[in-house]
PDB file of C-alpha atoms in Angstrom:
ATOM      1  CA  MET W 269     127.197 -32.151  78.314  1.00 75.00           C
ATOM      2  CA  ILE W 270     128.936 -29.132  79.804  1.00 91.00           C
ATOM      3  CA  ASP W 271     128.429 -28.595  83.553  1.00 96.00           C
ATOM      4  CA  ILE W 272     126.983 -25.088  83.510  1.00 97.00           C
ATOM      5  CA  PHE W 273     126.483 -24.843  87.273  1.00 97.00           C
ATOM      6  CA  ASN W 274     129.956 -25.970  88.256  1.00 96.00           C
ATOM      7  CA  GLU W 275     131.781 -22.793  89.299  1.00 92.00           C
ATOM      8  CA  LYS W 276     135.009 -24.294  87.916  1.00 95.00           C
ATOM      9  CA  THR W 277     133.540 -24.393  84.394  1.00 97.00           C
ATOM     10  CA  ASP W 278     135.005 -21.450  82.472  1.00 95.00           C
ATOM     11  CA  LEU W 279     132.474 -18.930  81.231  1.00 95.00           C
ATOM     12  CA  ILE W 280     133.950 -18.905  77.718  1.00 95.00           C
ATOM     13  CA  ASP W 281     133.409 -22.677  77.494  1.00 96.00           C
ATOM     14  CA  ILE W 282     129.738 -22.136  78.387  1.00 97.00           C
ATOM     15  CA  ILE W 283     129.434 -19.327  75.818  1.00 96.00           C
ATOM     16  CA  ASN W 284     130.963 -21.520  73.103  1.00 96.00           C
ATOM     17  CA  TRP W 285     128.628 -24.407  73.998  1.00 97.00           C
ATOM     18  CA  LEU W 286     125.642 -22.056  74.074  1.00 97.00           C
ATOM     19  CA  ASN W 287     126.497 -20.560  70.694  1.00 96.00           C
ATOM     20  CA  GLU W 288     126.683 -24.036  69.124  1.00 96.00           C
ATOM     21  CA  ARG W 289     123.451 -25.068  70.812  1.00 97.00           C
ATOM     22  CA  LEU W 290     121.599 -21.981  69.601  1.00 97.00           C
ATOM     23  CA  TYR W 291     122.595 -22.491  65.976  1.00 96.00           C
ATOM     24  CA  PHE W 292     121.307 -26.062  66.214  1.00 97.00           C
ATOM     25  CA  LEU W 293     117.996 -24.906  67.700  1.00 97.00           C
ATOM     26  CA  LYS W 294     117.608 -22.138  65.127  1.00 97.00           C
ATOM     27  CA  GLU W 295     118.188 -24.532  62.242  1.00 97.00           C
ATOM     28  CA  ASN W 296     115.564 -26.868  63.717  1.00 96.00           C
ATOM     29  CA  GLY W 297     112.861 -24.212  64.012  1.00 96.00           C
ATOM     30  CA  ALA W 298     112.938 -23.410  67.742  1.00 96.00           C
ATOM     31  CA  THR W 299     110.944 -20.341  68.814  1.00 96.00           C
ATOM     32  CA  ILE W 300     112.235 -17.497  70.989  1.00 97.00           C
ATOM     33  CA  GLN W 301     109.435 -16.332  73.261  1.00 96.00           C
ATOM     34  CA  ALA W 302     108.699 -13.134  75.149  1.00 96.00           C
ATOM     35  CA  GLN W 303     108.451 -13.398  78.922  1.00 93.00           C
ATOM     36  CA  PRO W 304     106.209 -11.009  80.937  1.00 90.00           C
ATOM     37  CA  LEU W 305     109.056  -9.685  83.129  1.00 89.00           C
ATOM     38  CA  GLY W 306     110.878  -8.200  80.127  1.00 90.00           C
ATOM     39  CA  MET W 307     113.123 -10.811  78.582  1.00 93.00           C
ATOM     40  CA  MET W 308     113.435 -13.208  75.663  1.00 97.00           C
ATOM     41  CA  ARG W 309     113.382 -16.874  76.601  1.00 97.00           C
ATOM     42  CA  LEU W 310     114.431 -20.018  74.755  1.00 97.00           C
ATOM     43  CA  ALA W 311     114.099 -23.631  75.898  1.00 97.00           C
ATOM     44  CA  LEU W 312     117.566 -25.142  75.446  1.00 97.00           C
ATOM     45  CA  ASN W 313     116.351 -28.747  75.655  1.00 94.00           C
ATOM     46  CA  GLY W 314     113.357 -28.281  73.353  1.00 91.00           C
ATOM     47  CA  GLN W 315     111.034 -28.611  76.351  1.00 94.00           C
ATOM     48  CA  LYS W 316     107.749 -26.821  77.079  1.00 91.00           C
ATOM     49  CA  ASN W 317     107.597 -23.838  79.438  1.00 87.00           C
ATOM     50  CA  SER W 318     105.836 -25.980  82.025  1.00 87.00           C
ATOM     51  CA  GLU W 319     108.643 -28.557  82.044  1.00 93.00           C
ATOM     52  CA  GLY W 320     111.988 -28.638  83.803  1.00 95.00           C
ATOM     53  CA  GLY W 321     115.339 -28.149  82.125  1.00 96.00           C
ATOM     54  CA  LEU W 322     117.583 -25.366  80.873  1.00 98.00           C
ATOM     55  CA  PHE W 323     116.338 -22.035  79.511  1.00 98.00           C
ATOM     56  CA  LEU W 324     118.217 -19.077  78.068  1.00 98.00           C
ATOM     57  CA  HIS W 325     117.086 -15.655  79.338  1.00 97.00           C
ATOM     58  CA  PHE W 326     118.087 -12.530  77.416  1.00 97.00           C
ATOM     59  CA  TRP W 327     117.337  -9.289  79.283  1.00 94.00           C
ATOM     60  CA  ALA W 328     117.180  -5.845  77.664  1.00 92.00           C
ATOM     61  CA  PRO W 329     115.336  -2.636  78.645  1.00 89.00           C
ATOM     62  CA  ASP W 330     113.372  -2.362  75.373  1.00 90.00           C
ATOM     63  CA  LEU W 331     111.723  -5.806  75.472  1.00 92.00           C
ATOM     64  CA  PRO W 332     107.947  -6.116  76.030  1.00 91.00           C
ATOM     65  CA  LYS W 333     106.588  -6.468  79.575  1.00 88.00           C
ATOM     66  CA  SER W 334     103.152  -7.329  80.936  1.00 84.00           C
ATOM     67  CA  MET W 335     103.354  -4.444  83.448  1.00 82.00           C
ATOM     68  CA  SER W 336     105.355  -1.212  83.523  1.00 77.00           C
ATOM     69  CA  GLU W 337     106.849  -2.364  86.844  1.00 78.00           C
ATOM     70  CA  PRO W 338     107.552  -6.119  86.986  1.00 81.00           C
ATOM     71  CA  PRO W 339     105.617  -7.686  89.887  1.00 87.00           C
ATOM     72  CA  LEU W 340     107.066  -9.657  92.762  1.00 92.00           C
ATOM     73  CA  HIS W 341     106.188 -13.281  92.161  1.00 94.00           C
ATOM     74  CA  THR W 342     106.702 -16.901  93.116  1.00 95.00           C
ATOM     75  CA  HIS W 343     107.769 -19.806  90.913  1.00 95.00           C
ATOM     76  CA  VAL W 344     106.299 -23.288  90.864  1.00 95.00           C
ATOM     77  CA  PHE W 345     109.800 -24.731  90.513  1.00 97.00           C
ATOM     78  CA  HIS W 346     113.247 -24.422  92.055  1.00 97.00           C
ATOM     79  CA  LEU W 347     115.291 -21.905  90.077  1.00 97.00           C
ATOM     80  CA  LYS W 348     119.052 -21.978  89.604  1.00 98.00           C
ATOM     81  CA  SER W 349     120.654 -19.312  87.428  1.00 98.00           C
ATOM     82  CA  ARG W 350     124.131 -18.557  86.095  1.00 98.00           C
ATOM     83  CA  ILE W 351     124.950 -15.116  84.733  1.00 97.00           C
ATOM     84  CA  ILE W 352     126.576 -15.305  81.295  1.00 97.00           C
ATOM     85  CA  ALA W 353     126.844 -11.562  80.596  1.00 95.00           C
ATOM     86  CA  GLY W 354     125.890  -8.334  82.345  1.00 93.00           C
ATOM     87  CA  ALA W 355     124.500  -8.308  85.868  1.00 93.00           C
ATOM     88  CA  ILE W 356     121.275  -9.206  87.672  1.00 93.00           C
ATOM     89  CA  GLN W 357     119.859  -7.970  90.993  1.00 94.00           C
ATOM     90  CA  ASP W 358     117.766 -10.578  92.782  1.00 96.00           C
ATOM     91  CA  THR W 359     115.736  -9.825  95.915  1.00 97.00           C
ATOM     92  CA  THR W 360     113.713 -12.347  97.916  1.00 97.00           C
ATOM     93  CA  TYR W 361     110.825 -11.478 100.231  1.00 97.00           C
ATOM     94  CA  LYS W 362     108.794 -12.931 103.067  1.00 96.00           C
ATOM     95  CA  ALA W 363     105.032 -12.395 102.779  1.00 94.00           C
ATOM     96  CA  VAL W 364     103.243 -11.517 106.042  1.00 95.00           C
ATOM     97  CA  LEU W 365      99.434 -11.611 106.070  1.00 94.00           C
ATOM     98  CA  ASN W 366      97.930  -8.228 106.973  1.00 95.00           C
ATOM     99  CA  GLU W 367      94.354  -7.101 106.300  1.00 92.00           C
ATOM    100  CA  ALA W 368      95.714  -3.603 105.577  1.00 93.00           C
ATOM    101  CA  GLY W 369      98.842  -4.800 103.776  1.00 93.00           C
ATOM    102  CA  ASP W 370     100.433  -2.813 100.967  1.00 94.00           C
ATOM    103  CA  TYR W 371     100.275  -5.713  98.502  1.00 93.00           C
ATOM    104  CA  GLN W 372      97.581  -8.038  97.207  1.00 91.00           C
ATOM    105  CA  LEU W 373      98.202 -11.623  96.115  1.00 92.00           C
ATOM    106  CA  ILE W 374      96.919 -12.622  92.693  1.00 89.00           C
ATOM    107  CA  ASP W 375      97.116 -15.908  90.825  1.00 89.00           C
ATOM    108  CA  ALA W 376      98.631 -15.899  87.351  1.00 87.00           C
ATOM    109  CA  LYS W 377      97.870 -18.481  84.672  1.00 86.00           C
ATOM    110  CA  CYS W 378     100.703 -19.354  82.303  1.00 85.00           C
ATOM    111  CA  THR W 379     100.274 -21.563  79.240  1.00 86.00           C
ATOM    112  CA  GLU W 380     102.650 -22.323  76.397  1.00 88.00           C
ATOM    113  CA  GLN W 381     101.363 -19.319  74.426  1.00 91.00           C
ATOM    114  CA  ASN W 382     100.082 -16.816  77.018  1.00 89.00           C
ATOM    115  CA  CYS W 383     100.334 -15.469  80.552  1.00 86.00           C
ATOM    116  CA  SER W 384      97.394 -13.750  82.227  1.00 84.00           C
ATOM    117  CA  ILE W 385      96.199 -12.549  85.609  1.00 83.00           C
ATOM    118  CA  LEU W 386      93.240 -14.397  87.099  1.00 80.00           C
ATOM    119  CA  ASN W 387      90.388 -12.262  88.390  1.00 67.00           C
ATOM    120  CA  ASN W 388      90.455 -13.376  92.014  1.00 65.00           C
ATOM    121  CA  SER W 389      87.123 -13.103  93.847  1.00 57.00           C
ATOM    122  CA  LYS W 390      88.804 -12.931  97.258  1.00 66.00           C
ATOM    123  CA  ILE W 391      91.625 -10.466  97.801  1.00 76.00           C
ATOM    124  CA  GLN W 392      94.404 -11.515 100.153  1.00 88.00           C
ATOM    125  CA  ARG W 393      96.589  -8.670 101.403  1.00 92.00           C
ATOM    126  CA  VAL W 394     100.150  -8.905 102.735  1.00 95.00           C
ATOM    127  CA  ASN W 395     103.189  -6.906 103.657  1.00 96.00           C
ATOM    128  CA  LEU W 396     106.494  -7.978 102.143  1.00 96.00           C
ATOM    129  CA  GLU W 397     109.753  -8.031 104.075  1.00 96.00           C
ATOM    130  CA  ILE W 398     113.105  -8.240 102.287  1.00 97.00           C
ATOM    131  CA  GLU W 399     115.030 -11.389 103.200  1.00 97.00           C
ATOM    132  CA  THR W 400     117.977 -11.182 100.775  1.00 97.00           C
ATOM    133  CA  SER W 401     119.114  -8.773  98.071  1.00 96.00           C
ATOM    134  CA  CYS W 402     122.222  -9.409  95.992  1.00 95.00           C
ATOM    135  CA  LYS W 403     123.718  -8.272  92.700  1.00 94.00           C
ATOM    136  CA  PHE W 404     125.202 -11.065  90.604  1.00 96.00           C
ATOM    137  CA  SER W 405     127.749 -10.536  87.833  1.00 94.00           C
ATOM    138  CA  ALA W 406     128.973 -12.640  84.914  1.00 95.00           C
ATOM    139  CA  GLY W 407     130.029 -16.118  86.015  1.00 96.00           C
ATOM    140  CA  GLU W 408     128.138 -16.069  89.316  1.00 97.00           C
ATOM    141  CA  ILE W 409     125.310 -18.429  90.311  1.00 97.00           C
ATOM    142  CA  TYR W 410     122.224 -17.856  92.436  1.00 97.00           C
ATOM    143  CA  GLU W 411     119.161 -19.873  93.410  1.00 97.00           C
ATOM    144  CA  VAL W 412     115.556 -19.103  94.343  1.00 97.00           C
ATOM    145  CA  PRO W 413     113.598 -21.792  96.220  1.00 97.00           C
ATOM    146  CA  LYS W 414     110.195 -22.826  94.883  1.00 96.00           C
ATOM    147  CA  GLY W 415     107.361 -20.741  96.323  1.00 95.00           C
ATOM    148  CA  THR W 416     109.590 -17.842  97.432  1.00 96.00           C
ATOM    149  CA  PHE W 417     108.520 -14.332  96.506  1.00 96.00           C
ATOM    150  CA  HIS W 418     111.290 -12.626  94.586  1.00 96.00           C
ATOM    151  CA  LEU W 419     112.045  -9.988  92.001  1.00 94.00           C
ATOM    152  CA  THR W 420     114.835 -10.154  89.453  1.00 92.00           C
ATOM    153  CA  SER W 421     115.727  -6.671  88.251  1.00 86.00           C
ATOM    154  CA  PHE W 422     117.940  -5.469  85.473  1.00 77.00           C
ATOM    155  CA  PRO W 423     120.401  -2.735  86.547  1.00 69.00           C
ATOM    156  CA  GLU W 424     119.895   0.389  84.421  1.00 65.00           C
ATOM    157  CA  GLU W 425     123.593   0.766  83.667  1.00 66.00           C
ATOM    158  CA  ASN W 426     123.528  -2.490  81.678  1.00 68.00           C
ATOM    159  CA  LYS W 427     122.521  -2.639  78.031  1.00 80.00           C
ATOM    160  CA  LEU W 428     121.728  -6.332  78.363  1.00 89.00           C
ATOM    161  CA  ALA W 429     122.120  -9.387  80.547  1.00 94.00           C
ATOM    162  CA  ILE W 430     122.203 -13.043  79.547  1.00 96.00           C
ATOM    163  CA  THR W 431     121.502 -15.891  81.965  1.00 97.00           C
ATOM    164  CA  ILE W 432     120.972 -19.630  81.792  1.00 98.00           C
ATOM    165  CA  ILE W 433     118.444 -20.953  84.271  1.00 98.00           C
ATOM    166  CA  GLU W 434     117.573 -24.470  85.318  1.00 98.00           C
ATOM    167  CA  LYS W 435     114.053 -25.387  86.412  1.00 97.00           C
ATOM    168  CA  SER W 436     113.761 -28.399  88.715  1.00 97.00           C
ATOM    169  CA  ASP W 437     111.164 -29.901  91.067  1.00 96.00           C
ATOM    170  CA  VAL W 438     108.366 -28.460  88.905  1.00 95.00           C
ATOM    171  CA  ASP W 439     104.747 -28.407  90.145  1.00 93.00           C
ATOM    172  CA  ILE W 440     101.674 -28.067  87.917  1.00 88.00           C
ATOM    173  CA  GLU W 441     100.244 -25.058  89.760  1.00 87.00           C
ATOM    174  CA  ASN W 442      99.718 -21.349  89.209  1.00 87.00           C
ATOM    175  CA  PRO W 443     102.420 -18.864  90.235  1.00 91.00           C
ATOM    176  CA  VAL W 444     101.395 -16.028  92.570  1.00 91.00           C
ATOM    177  CA  LEU W 445     101.971 -12.321  91.976  1.00 91.00           C
ATOM    178  CA  ALA W 446     102.254  -9.675  94.701  1.00 92.00           C
ATOM    179  CA  VAL W 447     101.218  -6.277  93.360  1.00 89.00           C
ATOM    180  CA  PRO W 448     100.579  -2.962  95.145  1.00 90.00           C
ATOM    181  CA  PHE W 449      97.015  -2.946  96.460  1.00 87.00           C
ATOM    182  CA  ALA W 450      96.030   0.218  94.610  1.00 80.00           C
ATOM    183  CA  SER W 451      97.342  -1.012  91.244  1.00 78.00           C
ATOM    184  CA  LYS W 452      95.027  -1.174  88.258  1.00 75.00           C
ATOM    185  CA  LEU W 453      95.402  -4.651  86.805  1.00 72.00           C
ATOM    186  CA  ASP W 454      95.401  -5.532  83.122  1.00 68.00           C
ATOM    187  CA  LEU W 455      93.566  -8.842  82.847  1.00 64.00           C
ATOM    188  CA  GLY W 456      94.381  -9.245  79.151  1.00 77.00           C
ATOM    189  CA  PRO W 457      96.721 -12.093  78.114  1.00 87.00           C
ATOM    190  CA  PHE W 458     100.412 -11.458  77.473  1.00 89.00           C
ATOM    191  CA  SER W 459     101.411 -13.313  74.302  1.00 93.00           C
ATOM    192  CA  ARG W 460     104.673 -15.230  74.455  1.00 93.00           C
ATOM    193  CA  ASP W 461     104.775 -15.406  70.651  1.00 94.00           C
ATOM    194  CA  GLN W 462     104.883 -11.679  69.882  1.00 96.00           C
ATOM    195  CA  LEU W 463     108.573 -11.416  68.956  1.00 97.00           C
ATOM    196  CA  ASP W 464     109.931 -11.100  65.441  1.00 97.00           C
ATOM    197  CA  GLN W 465     111.963 -14.295  65.159  1.00 98.00           C
ATOM    198  CA  ASN W 466     114.614 -13.099  62.688  1.00 97.00           C
ATOM    199  CA  PHE W 467     115.315  -9.986  64.741  1.00 96.00           C
ATOM    200  CA  SER W 468     115.378 -11.940  68.026  1.00 97.00           C
ATOM    201  CA  TRP W 469     117.702 -14.680  66.752  1.00 98.00           C
ATOM    202  CA  ASN W 470     120.077 -12.108  65.224  1.00 97.00           C
ATOM    203  CA  ARG W 471     120.124 -10.091  68.419  1.00 97.00           C
ATOM    204  CA  ILE W 472     120.986 -13.030  70.645  1.00 97.00           C
ATOM    205  CA  LEU W 473     123.504 -14.625  68.280  1.00 97.00           C
ATOM    206  CA  SER W 474     125.293 -11.329  67.602  1.00 96.00           C
ATOM    207  CA  SER W 475     125.581 -10.741  71.362  1.00 96.00           C
ATOM    208  CA  LEU W 476     127.142 -14.175  71.851  1.00 95.00           C
ATOM    209  CA  SER W 477     129.518 -13.555  68.933  1.00 95.00           C
ATOM    210  CA  PHE W 478     130.601 -10.313  70.606  1.00 93.00           C
ATOM    211  CA  LEU W 479     131.250 -12.172  73.874  1.00 93.00           C
ATOM    212  CA  GLN W 480     133.316 -14.797  72.063  1.00 92.00           C
ATOM    213  CA  LYS W 481     135.476 -12.143  70.366  1.00 89.00           C
ATOM    214  CA  LYS W 482     135.854 -10.234  73.615  1.00 86.00           C
ATOM    215  CA  ALA W 483     137.122 -13.367  75.391  1.00 78.00           C
ATOM    216  CA  ALA W 484     139.495 -14.372  72.590  1.00 69.00           C
TER     217      ALA W 484
END
């Protein structure tokens, strides 16, 4: 098994391993899912979304999102990510309780097929203070501790970004969203299984093929 999160591991070796792994998964009927923040996601170990392990994230500006502006959110796991292509901006926040805060906290329910916002009966308001904000480029690694509010954004100058993340220390709980207090919320479910599989597989595999040729 290649050591993806060892900074000494060459990026082209990871790309070659990933390309081989994806062809294996495709041939064995793996499904590429949509993720509410605007990415395609694939479990690289054949695991469920609620389980730990490695996941491929493929970011592009035209992919479906649950909201026009992705919400700040927590994770119920420790996240480690390595950028394979493009760039990612990650910002972490500290939530400070404030009865007149600019944001409201809302529970989200994520299953294997859907993600939805829960209609909270009690609104909790907070202000959010930036703790860290960094842009990460191909080859770099970053981490987000479990329970930390953060937002991963996709710089507009990029046509795509590809990352491999590792989930660890996973809890069976609901993640929390922080959305502007005045926002109108869509309580309808976001389907993970809305992507055309042939198109999605071709898009990811052709991008990896381009990266391989570029590195050759």
